[in-house]
Amino acid sequence: MNDVTRPRILVVGAGFAGVECVRRLERKLAPAEADVTLVTPFAYQLYLPLLPQVASGVLTPQSIAVSLRRSKKYRTRIIPGGAIGVDLKAKVCVIRTITDQIVNEPYDYIVLAPGSITRTFDIPGLTEHAFGMKTLAEAAYIRDHVISQLDLADASDDPAERASRLQFVVVGAGYAGTETAACLQKLTHGAVKRYPRIDPALIKWHLIDIAPKLMPELGDKLGRSAQEILKRRGIEVSLGVSIEKAGPEEVTFTDGRVVPTRTLIWTAGVAASPLIATLGAETVRGRLVVTPEMNLPGHDGVFALGDSAAVPDLAKGQEDAICPPTAQHAMRQGPQVADNIIASLRNHPMTPYRHKDLGLVVDLGGTDAVSKPLGIELHGLPAQFAARGYHWWALRTSVAKVRVATNWTLNAIAGDDFVRTGFQARKPARLKDFEYTDAYLSAEQVREQIEGAGRKQL
């Protein structure tokens, strides 16, 4: 087949789902069978579950940014940018490159794996004053910010300023929020020994969530164990509580408490990428409705998976069950979609996705952890071994595994130097500055962009 007739496969997103799909396509498709293109702002796969350890300095940012160009069979064309709209009828994806150029990319097959964004609510001051924990830049920025609060508190003689700089609030008691609070508390607990002018008792961490339980998916027993570990380490856990409003120097809780703080970290869930809204297709809680084969009904060649797709969870045996937005499912859905695309190209039947959940692991820093692999409840060192062992195994390249293992070893032996790396500029950056949620087009704007480009070619 020549270049003109080769099918064009466009993969949107370089998360677990998108990268695993691309890798399977590269391994199983001959170069002459199809052209593969990947749309992503960065040429790396981010191992999201370990972001809290980057924020706390246990791991370096590079160690969890797994290069897309290390594959021995790498031949995928990478467009450095983000998809901001899709016209299913015209089979065109509209892309904004990292230089803000708008590009129309035609396709024959499209894999929608744009992932998710931080879910926010209409809370006064939230997006202006809160940090998120979804990107590598945010994790590195938060580390700088937390250490800078210690530096500034140490230099200040104002008790009110010290109080606000040494209190930290994390909203969201799921895995991301709990691990973030636990790991960053470890950071400040270790760092304060280097600040003789700071009373350690002044450092306070708050973990709050509107839900009645901490990480309910773990079960009551492990959830209580995790809460006891956090309490023992001085983290105040408040359940059934959220944020009423946020300001630059204080946060008001819904129970009426006003906490002086310069650090509000928001991890209260995720929402499907705004890209999904441009399709005009059926959704469930913002996630695109797909078949068990992860195909969009009524649209041949359109597949969706990962956090932005409501993939039926056949392993649960319940009619309305959909797969949760976890890395475990995304890593397995990617190869399955690739196999279904290859089956379609070769006129073979597609296979529905089915995967039984392997369990959960929660790393609370140091030797603290709670895990539930294959339904077995673990605490302490066995849980930590299971948690880090799973993450280490899930890293895609040998180089990443060596970097992470080396970082863990060095941190355990030598500790942290608590150095700010300079990511924090004089101008503060918050939640609204990292995820570019205002970059997406409406369905009408997508159509105008494609039609306008067509008129220019005439």
XYZ file of C-alpha atoms in Angstrom:
458
model
C 0.000 0.000 0.000
C 1.279 3.484 -0.791
C 1.177 6.553 1.451
C -2.137 7.718 0.009
C -4.073 4.523 0.664
C -2.590 3.557 4.030
C -5.186 3.902 6.829
C -4.488 6.753 9.239
C -4.781 5.893 12.939
C -4.896 8.927 15.236
C -4.426 8.401 18.987
C -5.372 11.323 21.243
C -3.603 11.379 24.604
C -0.374 9.894 25.985
C -1.683 8.597 29.283
C -1.746 4.922 30.224
C -4.496 4.104 27.713
C -3.102 6.017 24.734
C 0.510 4.892 25.139
C -0.359 1.233 25.646
C -2.524 1.406 22.521
C 0.290 2.948 20.453
C 2.830 0.413 21.700
C 0.588 -2.512 20.734
C -0.044 -0.994 17.293
C 3.705 -0.582 16.731
C 4.381 -4.181 17.720
C 1.559 -5.844 15.789
C 1.113 -3.705 12.679
C 3.551 -3.819 9.802
C 4.721 -0.314 8.749
C 2.917 -0.694 5.419
C -0.432 -1.520 7.065
C -1.174 1.879 8.640
C 0.241 5.245 9.702
C 0.059 5.908 13.443
C -0.060 9.449 14.861
C -0.151 10.457 18.530
C -1.386 13.827 19.806
C 0.198 14.902 23.092
C 1.750 18.109 24.455
C 4.719 16.157 25.860
C 6.661 13.210 24.421
C 6.422 11.230 27.642
C 3.967 9.081 29.544
C 3.410 10.390 33.064
C 3.114 7.726 35.762
C 0.394 9.584 37.677
C 0.155 7.382 40.815
C 3.644 8.471 41.874
C 3.035 12.243 41.569
C 2.722 12.693 45.376
C 6.220 11.259 45.736
C 7.529 13.827 43.259
C 5.804 16.584 45.227
C 7.423 15.336 48.430
C 10.879 14.960 46.842
C 11.143 11.179 47.192
C 11.286 10.885 43.389
C 12.694 13.266 40.801
C 10.295 14.532 38.107
C 12.248 12.800 35.330
C 11.918 9.397 36.981
C 8.144 9.180 36.353
C 8.178 10.879 32.937
C 8.670 7.834 30.717
C 9.984 8.761 27.263
C 7.839 7.769 24.286
C 10.880 7.576 22.019
C 12.712 4.735 23.789
C 10.683 1.940 22.179
C 12.758 -0.257 19.862
C 9.878 -0.236 17.382
C 9.162 3.490 17.754
C 7.822 4.888 14.498
C 4.801 6.877 15.615
C 4.502 10.469 14.434
C 3.961 12.732 17.458
C 2.104 16.026 17.105
C 3.128 18.212 20.066
C -0.166 19.701 21.147
C -3.642 18.911 22.404
C -6.851 17.921 20.642
C -9.452 20.661 21.168
C -12.272 19.351 18.986
C -13.379 16.415 16.834
C -15.800 16.343 13.903
C -16.967 12.740 13.668
C -18.785 13.292 10.367
C -15.825 14.876 8.581
C -13.345 12.550 10.382
C -11.130 15.456 11.359
C -9.517 16.254 14.704
C -8.722 19.890 15.480
C -5.406 20.283 17.325
C -3.812 23.242 19.068
C -0.025 22.810 18.957
C 2.329 23.967 21.712
C 2.986 27.080 19.595
C -0.781 27.843 19.487
C -1.105 26.888 15.821
C -4.478 25.327 14.918
C -4.130 22.156 12.821
C -6.823 20.003 11.212
C -5.739 16.356 11.312
C -7.785 13.880 9.206
C -8.059 10.249 10.292
C -9.583 6.904 9.343
C -9.459 5.513 12.876
C -9.368 7.640 16.006
C -8.612 6.520 19.564
C -9.924 8.989 22.123
C -7.858 8.699 25.303
C -7.605 12.345 26.406
C -7.815 11.419 30.077
C -9.372 13.638 32.707
C -9.069 17.032 34.327
C -9.419 18.061 37.953
C -13.095 18.259 38.884
C -13.943 21.616 40.435
C -17.106 23.216 41.772
C -18.475 26.741 41.888
C -16.717 27.611 45.152
C -15.630 31.244 45.531
C -11.870 31.580 45.164
C -11.209 27.895 44.452
C -9.577 28.047 41.018
C -7.763 31.280 41.882
C -6.156 30.020 45.105
C -5.980 26.200 44.979
C -3.297 23.904 43.587
C -4.071 20.676 41.730
C -2.169 17.404 41.540
C -2.666 16.226 37.945
C 0.493 17.266 36.115
C 4.240 16.962 36.566
C 4.538 20.740 36.617
C 2.001 20.979 39.456
C 3.829 18.381 41.555
C 7.192 20.155 41.104
C 5.566 23.526 41.774
C 3.849 22.322 44.962
C 7.153 21.027 46.348
C 8.757 24.424 45.780
C 5.728 26.152 47.297
C 5.663 24.040 50.472
C 9.390 24.502 51.100
C 9.052 28.227 50.421
C 6.371 28.421 53.143
C 8.859 26.975 55.620
C 11.551 29.416 54.425
C 9.225 32.414 54.749
C 7.820 31.316 58.117
C 11.334 30.845 59.446
C 12.275 34.370 58.362
C 9.102 36.016 59.683
C 8.592 37.534 63.147
C 4.825 37.943 62.613
C 2.905 35.186 64.474
C -0.141 35.530 62.186
C 1.968 35.146 59.073
C 3.739 32.134 60.543
C 0.412 30.505 61.404
C -0.925 30.881 57.872
C 2.276 29.666 56.224
C 2.568 26.579 58.441
C -0.969 25.260 57.946
C -1.741 23.170 54.881
C -5.140 22.023 53.586
C -5.751 19.095 51.212
C -9.304 18.621 49.906
C -10.219 15.116 48.731
C -9.684 11.975 50.811
C -9.438 9.580 47.884
C -6.148 7.975 46.889
C -4.603 11.102 45.364
C -5.517 13.382 48.252
C -4.637 10.923 51.004
C -1.254 10.086 49.478
C -0.565 13.766 48.788
C -1.303 14.800 52.375
C 0.678 11.865 53.780
C 3.746 12.361 51.587
C 3.880 16.140 52.001
C 3.436 15.818 55.770
C 6.502 13.581 55.718
C 8.314 16.331 53.805
C 7.494 19.069 56.335
C 8.112 16.744 59.307
C 11.619 16.022 58.032
C 12.337 19.577 56.900
C 11.376 21.349 60.126
C 14.422 19.825 61.846
C 16.513 22.132 59.643
C 14.546 25.200 60.772
C 15.479 25.888 64.414
C 13.296 29.040 64.537
C 10.093 27.096 63.729
C 8.153 25.290 66.462
C 7.182 21.886 64.944
C 3.849 22.085 66.783
C 2.856 25.010 64.551
C 2.888 22.832 61.410
C -0.600 21.470 60.819
C -1.972 19.400 57.967
C -5.715 19.138 57.294
C -7.269 16.469 55.037
C -10.962 17.037 54.389
C -13.643 15.402 52.261
C -17.400 15.721 51.956
C -17.620 11.888 51.872
C -18.310 10.046 55.151
C -15.360 7.648 54.773
C -11.668 7.783 53.909
C -10.977 5.850 50.690
C -14.189 3.759 50.917
C -12.999 1.368 48.163
C -10.470 -0.046 50.649
C -13.206 -1.242 52.982
C -13.955 -0.143 56.535
C -11.027 -1.940 58.197
C -8.237 -0.633 55.947
C -9.881 2.777 55.729
C -9.797 3.041 59.513
C -6.179 1.852 59.547
C -5.190 4.566 57.080
C -7.042 7.185 59.116
C -5.283 6.044 62.316
C -1.883 6.296 60.591
C -2.637 9.845 59.457
C -3.917 10.827 62.913
C -0.806 9.383 64.575
C 1.326 11.529 62.292
C -0.590 14.675 63.212
C -2.785 15.011 60.108
C -6.269 16.172 61.054
C -8.846 14.270 58.995
C -12.298 15.878 58.724
C -14.994 13.922 56.871
C -18.373 15.281 55.840
C -16.675 18.649 55.360
C -15.696 20.654 52.286
C -14.651 24.179 51.338
C -17.121 27.071 51.477
C -14.722 29.683 50.116
C -11.005 30.192 49.592
C -8.848 33.287 49.884
C -5.146 34.065 49.503
C -4.462 33.679 53.253
C -7.352 31.631 54.653
C -9.871 28.925 53.808
C -13.398 28.631 55.215
C -14.753 25.113 55.763
C -18.439 24.256 55.410
C -18.592 23.527 59.154
C -17.745 27.153 59.857
C -14.058 26.792 60.698
C -11.702 29.373 59.238
C -8.173 28.050 58.747
C -5.348 30.516 58.085
C -3.340 28.998 55.234
C -1.410 29.892 52.089
C -1.609 26.287 50.787
C -4.853 24.748 49.491
C -4.423 21.547 47.450
C -7.548 20.363 45.621
C -7.782 16.650 44.722
C -11.550 16.140 45.031
C -12.045 13.895 42.025
C -11.687 14.104 38.258
C -13.936 14.857 35.296
C -13.682 13.670 31.704
C -11.654 15.818 29.330
C -13.658 18.734 27.836
C -12.789 17.247 24.431
C -15.623 14.738 24.887
C -18.205 17.536 24.925
C -17.212 18.556 21.368
C -18.438 15.246 19.928
C -22.143 15.738 20.556
C -22.427 12.042 21.511
C -24.139 10.340 24.450
C -22.324 10.520 27.780
C -22.652 9.129 31.311
C -21.473 11.609 33.946
C -19.426 13.300 31.242
C -17.795 10.074 30.025
C -18.436 8.910 26.453
C -20.779 5.937 26.137
C -19.076 3.070 24.265
C -19.674 -0.606 23.569
C -17.770 -3.382 25.388
C -15.387 -3.288 22.398
C -14.818 0.399 23.261
C -16.276 1.499 19.947
C -18.534 4.560 19.729
C -22.006 3.279 18.667
C -22.909 4.318 15.136
C -19.385 5.448 14.268
C -17.063 2.878 12.730
C -13.427 3.533 13.486
C -14.065 5.690 16.574
C -12.803 4.220 19.861
C -12.729 5.713 23.344
C -11.180 4.422 26.553
C -9.645 5.424 29.860
C -10.952 8.183 32.118
C -13.067 9.822 29.397
C -15.012 6.702 28.372
C -17.802 4.831 30.143
C -16.463 1.362 29.308
C -18.843 -1.407 30.458
C -17.320 -3.454 33.290
C -18.252 -6.971 32.179
C -16.217 -8.570 34.986
C -18.674 -7.265 37.593
C -21.632 -8.970 35.948
C -23.903 -5.963 36.537
C -25.835 -4.440 33.666
C -24.979 -0.786 34.338
C -21.466 -1.254 35.768
C -18.721 0.806 34.125
C -14.979 0.625 34.679
C -13.650 3.120 37.234
C -11.187 5.746 35.957
C -8.055 3.999 37.242
C -4.627 3.365 35.751
C -5.165 -0.364 36.129
C -8.062 -0.373 33.661
C -6.513 2.172 31.286
C -3.315 0.111 30.969
C -5.341 -2.907 29.844
C -7.900 -1.097 27.695
C -5.147 0.404 25.503
C -3.846 -2.906 24.082
C -7.426 -4.168 23.691
C -8.403 -1.172 21.558
C -5.261 -1.660 19.473
C -6.196 -5.297 18.911
C -9.726 -4.269 17.908
C -8.404 -1.725 15.400
C -6.119 -4.370 13.917
C -9.045 -6.805 13.797
C -11.111 -4.192 11.961
C -8.298 -3.545 9.472
C -8.001 -7.270 8.789
C -11.761 -7.916 8.740
C -11.689 -9.998 11.924
C -14.227 -9.798 14.778
C -13.486 -7.428 17.649
C -13.157 -8.579 21.268
C -14.991 -7.020 24.237
C -12.944 -5.677 27.145
C -13.016 -7.676 30.362
C -10.686 -7.307 33.345
C -11.104 -8.260 36.985
C -9.797 -5.649 39.403
C -6.508 -6.747 40.979
C -6.897 -4.634 44.097
C -5.645 -1.355 45.510
C -2.365 -0.037 46.915
C -1.892 3.150 48.928
C 1.596 4.450 49.768
C 1.528 6.793 52.777
C 5.260 7.480 52.791
C 8.105 5.955 54.761
C 7.085 2.517 56.016
C 3.391 3.422 56.184
C 0.999 1.919 53.657
C -2.296 0.053 53.337
C -2.940 -2.287 50.419
C -5.521 -4.763 49.219
C -3.959 -6.813 46.394
C -6.276 -9.570 45.167
C -8.561 -8.888 48.141
C -5.830 -9.530 50.746
C -5.660 -6.776 53.374
C -2.118 -5.652 54.238
C -0.660 -3.061 56.636
C 2.777 -1.596 57.302
C 5.860 -2.970 55.551
C 4.056 -5.796 53.689
C 1.596 -3.214 52.324
C 4.467 -0.885 51.417
C 6.264 -3.714 49.635
C 3.082 -4.503 47.680
C 2.452 -0.845 46.819
C 5.945 -0.036 45.609
C 6.345 -3.430 43.984
C 3.199 -2.873 41.916
C 4.221 0.634 40.864
C 7.737 -0.516 39.984
C 6.362 -3.382 37.888
C 3.884 -1.075 36.102
C 6.589 1.347 34.925
C 6.971 0.742 31.205
C 10.748 0.960 30.639
C 13.801 -0.494 32.360
C 15.343 2.985 32.556
C 12.316 4.291 34.497
C 12.444 1.301 36.840
C 16.136 1.880 37.579
C 15.569 5.606 38.188
C 12.653 5.027 40.558
C 14.396 2.239 42.474
C 17.520 4.405 42.802
C 15.482 7.381 44.032
C 13.701 5.245 46.626
C 17.026 3.843 47.856
C 18.780 7.214 48.040
C 15.849 8.803 49.846
C 15.718 5.975 52.381
C 19.462 6.218 53.057
C 20.266 9.917 52.696
C 16.936 11.673 53.134
C 16.119 15.015 51.500
C 18.030 18.298 51.234
C 14.748 20.298 51.062
C 16.011 22.463 48.227
C 13.722 24.615 46.105
C 14.477 24.105 42.426
C 13.220 27.456 41.156
C 10.008 26.327 39.449
C 8.074 28.773 41.580
C 8.186 32.164 39.909
C 7.360 35.444 41.598
C 3.959 35.305 39.960
C 1.920 32.584 41.702
C 0.403 29.790 39.609
C -2.708 27.955 40.729
C -5.188 25.320 39.549
C -6.536 27.421 36.675
C -3.048 27.936 35.237
C -2.011 24.315 34.656
C -4.783 22.399 32.836
C -5.775 24.852 30.037
C -9.468 23.954 30.269
C -10.404 27.110 28.333
C -8.571 25.908 25.195
C -11.333 23.634 23.862
C -13.758 24.497 21.071
C -17.508 24.061 21.017
C -19.058 21.703 18.455
C -20.031 24.739 16.345
C -16.502 26.150 16.478
C -15.077 22.796 15.399
C -17.358 22.788 12.340
C -16.436 26.407 11.497
C -12.713 25.614 11.797
C -12.945 22.626 9.450
C -15.182 24.367 6.909
C -12.953 27.461 6.977
C -9.880 25.357 6.270
C -11.719 23.669 3.400
C -12.618 27.007 1.799
C -8.988 28.143 1.954
C -7.931 25.070 -0.026
C -10.382 25.832 -2.874
